[in-house]
Amino acid sequence: MSTVDSRVSVAPRKPPRKPKPAPGSRGLSPLRVLGMAFVWLFTAVNLLVLYWLVSAAFKTPIEIFTKPFALPAHWFERGDPFRNFAYAWDNAGFGRAFLVTVVLVAVSSVVIVLVSAPAAYALTRLGARGADGMTNFVAIGMGVPFQTVVIPLFIGMAEVNLTNDLFGMFLVYVALSLPFTVFLLTGFFKSLPDELEEAAALDGASPLRTFRTIMLPLARGGLVTALILNAIGLWNETLLAIVFLNENANFTLARALFAFNSAASYQSEYGGLIAGVAIVVLPMLVLYLLLARRIITGLTLGAGK
């Protein structure tokens, strides 16, 4: 018995395979070093541009060209540091344009989310026939540059006398922003648990009530993200305002800045012009810095499925 056992050869057992390290846990590879260097260089360039914009808004034209990266001195020494901002605000009509922009952007962003939320819910949760095809059709709308539809859109709006009209501008903003917002919100509604919806159906709740009382509160992060992204995009929009608005009373901030550019350049008021740029840029920059964490969390929340 022992002789037979001694003749049986047992194959050596292979050691278990080591798991692959998580991404980013390895040492610094040349590609990673290059990527980090590019990111930091891009960040440094943007911070330098931001510094130049803010400092130039307080400088005289001579300081802007002779000392582009030095701290402003002339208007501070004269005790009138906000002279450029006052000039831009008074001569560019930024007061009314600021009010028009705030109201137009706020109303448009809210309506966009109010229309997109039920549309995204219907495409993802109600099991409607052809929902996948309709979702793909909405996604196609994101790939069409709005610059290509400006001329036919202007002709159509002119036929119904909605050019140079804030209500017409509101309709254009809502229509062109719906594809992105619907597609964004479909990801949030897909990530919501099915069990809550099934429990509501067993309790006799209608789809409308389920959407209003259960799904909307759960998708609040996505709704807030969509609202903020639309507000930032519409605040900075310029081309549509240039095409559709031609009266000072209806100008948005970006449109008023475009009209102010010629007058300020002719009078060599480059400090006032840069101050006007700062008035347009800085509110959305501050808003993004305050809500950056919420925006990033909202964008990644719907990626669970």
XYZ file of C-alpha atoms in Angstrom:
305
model
C 0.000 0.000 0.000
C 2.789 2.353 0.797
C 4.575 1.424 -2.442
C 1.561 2.382 -4.513
C 1.169 5.647 -2.653
C 4.798 6.512 -3.216
C 4.450 6.082 -6.959
C 1.511 8.505 -7.235
C 2.796 11.930 -8.185
C 0.756 14.886 -7.027
C 0.901 17.980 -9.270
C 2.015 21.082 -7.428
C -0.836 23.474 -6.666
C -0.683 26.846 -8.396
C -0.724 29.857 -6.112
C -3.802 32.090 -6.402
C -3.536 34.878 -8.920
C -2.863 38.249 -7.413
C -5.633 40.779 -7.995
C -4.869 43.650 -10.266
C -4.155 46.925 -8.464
C -6.841 49.540 -8.512
C -6.493 52.338 -11.074
C -4.265 55.078 -9.727
C -2.640 52.860 -7.068
C 0.450 52.094 -9.112
C 3.562 54.216 -9.185
C 3.914 57.284 -11.294
C 4.044 56.235 -14.923
C 5.309 58.598 -17.637
C 1.796 58.900 -19.072
C 0.344 59.784 -15.685
C 3.061 62.354 -15.027
C 2.401 63.896 -18.429
C -1.337 64.013 -17.777
C -0.901 65.622 -14.357
C 1.514 68.158 -15.806
C -1.000 69.057 -18.516
C -3.823 69.446 -15.982
C -1.768 71.684 -13.713
C -0.531 73.730 -16.673
C -4.100 74.199 -17.908
C -5.208 75.234 -14.408
C -2.311 77.684 -14.070
C -3.079 79.298 -17.436
C -6.746 79.738 -16.507
C -5.856 81.230 -13.130
C -3.441 83.616 -14.845
C -6.152 84.710 -17.288
C -8.592 85.200 -14.423
C -6.056 87.273 -12.510
C -5.383 89.410 -15.588
C -9.132 89.948 -16.141
C -9.821 91.031 -12.564
C -6.730 93.234 -12.236
C -7.213 94.862 -15.666
C -10.775 95.792 -14.701
C -9.265 98.225 -12.157
C -6.556 99.674 -14.428
C -6.266 102.559 -16.839
C -5.705 101.703 -20.535
C -2.032 102.686 -20.201
C -1.541 100.280 -17.294
C -3.294 97.495 -19.188
C -0.809 97.658 -22.063
C 2.380 98.667 -20.232
C 1.951 96.660 -16.999
C -0.393 93.796 -17.889
C 0.375 91.635 -14.830
C 1.150 94.340 -12.283
C -1.328 95.302 -9.591
C -3.551 98.303 -10.441
C -2.392 101.606 -8.974
C -3.758 104.712 -10.740
C -7.461 104.543 -9.867
C -6.651 103.375 -6.321
C -4.301 106.318 -5.778
C -7.041 108.697 -6.967
C -9.546 107.067 -4.623
C -11.790 105.883 -7.455
C -11.007 102.150 -7.818
C -14.427 101.207 -9.275
C -14.349 103.874 -11.968
C -14.239 101.308 -14.817
C -17.179 99.351 -13.430
C -19.247 102.514 -13.032
C -18.391 103.566 -16.589
C -19.399 100.193 -18.011
C -22.586 100.027 -15.940
C -23.727 103.523 -16.936
C -22.670 103.593 -20.600
C -23.482 100.018 -21.607
C -26.936 99.875 -20.075
C -25.922 96.997 -17.862
C -28.474 97.899 -15.198
C -31.533 96.951 -17.246
C -29.628 94.227 -19.102
C -28.691 92.604 -15.788
C -32.339 92.544 -14.678
C -33.497 91.187 -18.051
C -30.852 88.465 -17.973
C -31.644 87.367 -14.421
C -35.379 87.098 -15.101
C -35.012 85.490 -18.538
C -32.409 82.939 -17.418
C -34.261 82.063 -14.203
C -37.648 81.569 -15.885
C -36.161 79.678 -18.832
C -34.122 77.338 -16.619
C -37.101 76.513 -14.393
C -39.415 75.856 -17.358
C -36.768 73.687 -19.055
C -36.520 71.468 -15.974
C -40.310 71.388 -15.495
C -40.800 70.171 -19.067
C -37.810 67.828 -19.177
C -38.482 65.995 -15.903
C -41.821 64.401 -16.866
C -40.509 63.723 -20.372
C -37.459 61.884 -19.001
C -39.637 59.974 -16.520
C -42.021 58.869 -19.248
C -39.168 57.690 -21.461
C -37.483 55.653 -18.726
C -40.081 54.443 -16.205
C -43.483 54.067 -17.873
C -42.510 51.403 -20.392
C -44.035 53.242 -23.337
C -43.695 51.564 -26.729
C -40.799 53.018 -28.705
C -39.318 54.771 -25.645
C -35.775 53.690 -26.513
C -36.103 55.025 -30.041
C -37.500 58.312 -28.766
C -34.630 58.597 -26.282
C -32.149 58.112 -29.107
C -34.025 60.720 -31.137
C -33.683 63.186 -28.264
C -29.971 62.387 -28.043
C -29.594 63.168 -31.748
C -30.847 66.676 -30.988
C -27.786 67.200 -28.794
C -25.507 66.531 -31.751
C -27.031 69.199 -33.992
C -25.109 72.483 -33.591
C -27.588 75.228 -32.869
C -25.597 77.530 -35.167
C -26.920 75.508 -38.115
C -30.554 76.217 -37.218
C -30.214 79.912 -36.394
C -31.224 81.176 -39.848
C -34.325 78.959 -40.339
C -35.255 79.585 -36.714
C -34.997 83.338 -37.238
C -37.160 83.142 -40.371
C -39.792 81.115 -38.538
C -39.802 83.449 -35.542
C -40.064 86.479 -37.833
C -43.181 84.989 -39.428
C -44.970 85.106 -36.071
C -43.439 88.452 -34.998
C -41.372 86.999 -32.156
C -37.995 88.433 -33.131
C -36.658 91.199 -30.890
C -39.061 89.896 -28.247
C -38.143 88.486 -24.859
C -40.932 85.918 -25.016
C -39.580 84.719 -28.350
C -36.104 84.539 -26.806
C -37.565 82.504 -23.959
C -39.101 80.028 -26.430
C -35.797 79.683 -28.289
C -33.872 79.066 -25.073
C -36.314 76.406 -23.904
C -36.524 74.617 -27.250
C -32.768 74.415 -27.793
C -32.035 73.320 -24.208
C -34.577 70.483 -23.985
C -32.532 67.711 -25.719
C -29.581 68.006 -23.341
C -31.757 68.310 -20.237
C -34.030 65.382 -21.122
C -31.034 63.192 -21.911
C -29.349 64.226 -18.647
C -32.413 63.470 -16.520
C -33.024 60.061 -18.117
C -29.837 58.878 -16.418
C -31.138 59.968 -13.023
C -34.534 58.329 -13.396
C -32.944 55.093 -14.643
C -30.819 54.943 -11.490
C -33.807 55.136 -9.133
C -34.860 51.848 -7.422
C -37.809 50.006 -8.990
C -39.070 48.713 -5.641
C -40.422 52.079 -4.509
C -42.365 52.522 -7.724
C -43.778 48.993 -7.472
C -44.787 49.570 -3.854
C -46.584 52.777 -4.815
C -48.455 50.923 -7.581
C -49.543 48.246 -5.066
C -50.855 50.991 -2.812
C -53.006 52.261 -5.683
C -51.001 55.375 -6.549
C -51.347 56.602 -10.116
C -48.243 57.130 -12.283
C -48.693 60.890 -11.949
C -48.848 60.713 -8.153
C -45.879 58.334 -8.046
C -43.880 60.731 -10.164
C -44.834 63.774 -8.119
C -44.522 62.385 -4.586
C -41.823 59.714 -4.900
C -39.678 60.045 -8.018
C -39.236 63.818 -8.069
C -37.882 64.020 -4.491
C -35.496 61.134 -5.218
C -34.251 62.853 -8.382
C -33.778 66.197 -6.654
C -30.007 66.106 -7.131
C -30.401 65.645 -10.875
C -33.016 68.376 -11.124
C -30.805 70.867 -9.277
C -27.833 69.941 -11.464
C -29.867 70.410 -14.647
C -31.159 73.752 -13.361
C -27.663 75.046 -12.572
C -26.120 73.870 -15.855
C -28.901 75.492 -17.879
C -28.599 78.727 -15.914
C -24.840 78.912 -16.536
C -25.215 78.099 -20.233
C -28.024 80.603 -20.861
C -26.289 83.355 -18.888
C -23.238 83.112 -21.144
C -25.199 82.704 -24.401
C -24.351 85.411 -26.956
C -25.022 84.320 -30.544
C -28.780 83.878 -30.235
C -29.076 87.209 -28.400
C -27.162 88.954 -31.196
C -29.397 87.411 -33.870
C -32.793 87.826 -32.212
C -32.442 91.040 -30.158
C -31.756 94.469 -31.639
C -33.288 96.964 -29.168
C -31.410 98.154 -26.101
C -34.463 97.644 -23.892
C -34.399 93.891 -24.594
C -30.637 93.327 -24.429
C -29.215 90.603 -22.233
C -25.861 91.164 -20.543
C -23.916 89.334 -23.251
C -25.765 91.275 -25.976
C -25.192 94.596 -24.196
C -21.489 93.798 -23.863
C -21.285 93.051 -27.588
C -22.864 96.438 -28.385
C -20.640 98.170 -25.825
C -17.498 96.750 -27.447
C -17.558 99.130 -30.429
C -18.181 102.271 -28.384
C -15.570 101.443 -25.749
C -12.937 100.542 -28.357
C -13.615 103.759 -30.282
C -13.109 105.809 -27.109
C -10.116 103.684 -26.005
C -11.958 102.814 -22.789
C -10.403 99.386 -22.552
C -10.589 99.419 -18.767
C -14.339 99.936 -18.919
C -14.654 97.242 -21.585
C -12.760 94.699 -19.484
C -14.839 95.707 -16.463
C -17.920 94.920 -18.557
C -16.494 91.493 -19.331
C -15.912 90.957 -15.621
C -19.517 91.914 -14.832
C -20.717 89.232 -17.245
C -18.228 86.501 -16.279
C -17.781 86.768 -12.519
C -21.374 86.040 -11.328
C -21.454 82.630 -13.024
C -17.892 81.909 -11.942
C -18.798 82.578 -8.312
C -21.976 80.497 -8.691
C -19.993 77.577 -10.077
C -17.375 77.787 -7.317
C -20.114 77.738 -4.671
C -22.035 74.854 -6.253
C -19.217 72.879 -7.886
C -19.516 69.951 -5.469
C -23.273 69.726 -6.010
C -22.854 69.863 -9.792
C -20.211 67.118 -9.827
C -22.231 64.952 -7.432
C -25.332 65.412 -9.530
C -23.552 64.543 -12.771
C -22.183 61.282 -11.323
C -25.341 60.327 -9.412
C -27.121 58.979 -12.460
C -24.244 56.758 -13.541
C -25.168 53.876 -11.277
C -26.891 51.829 -13.974
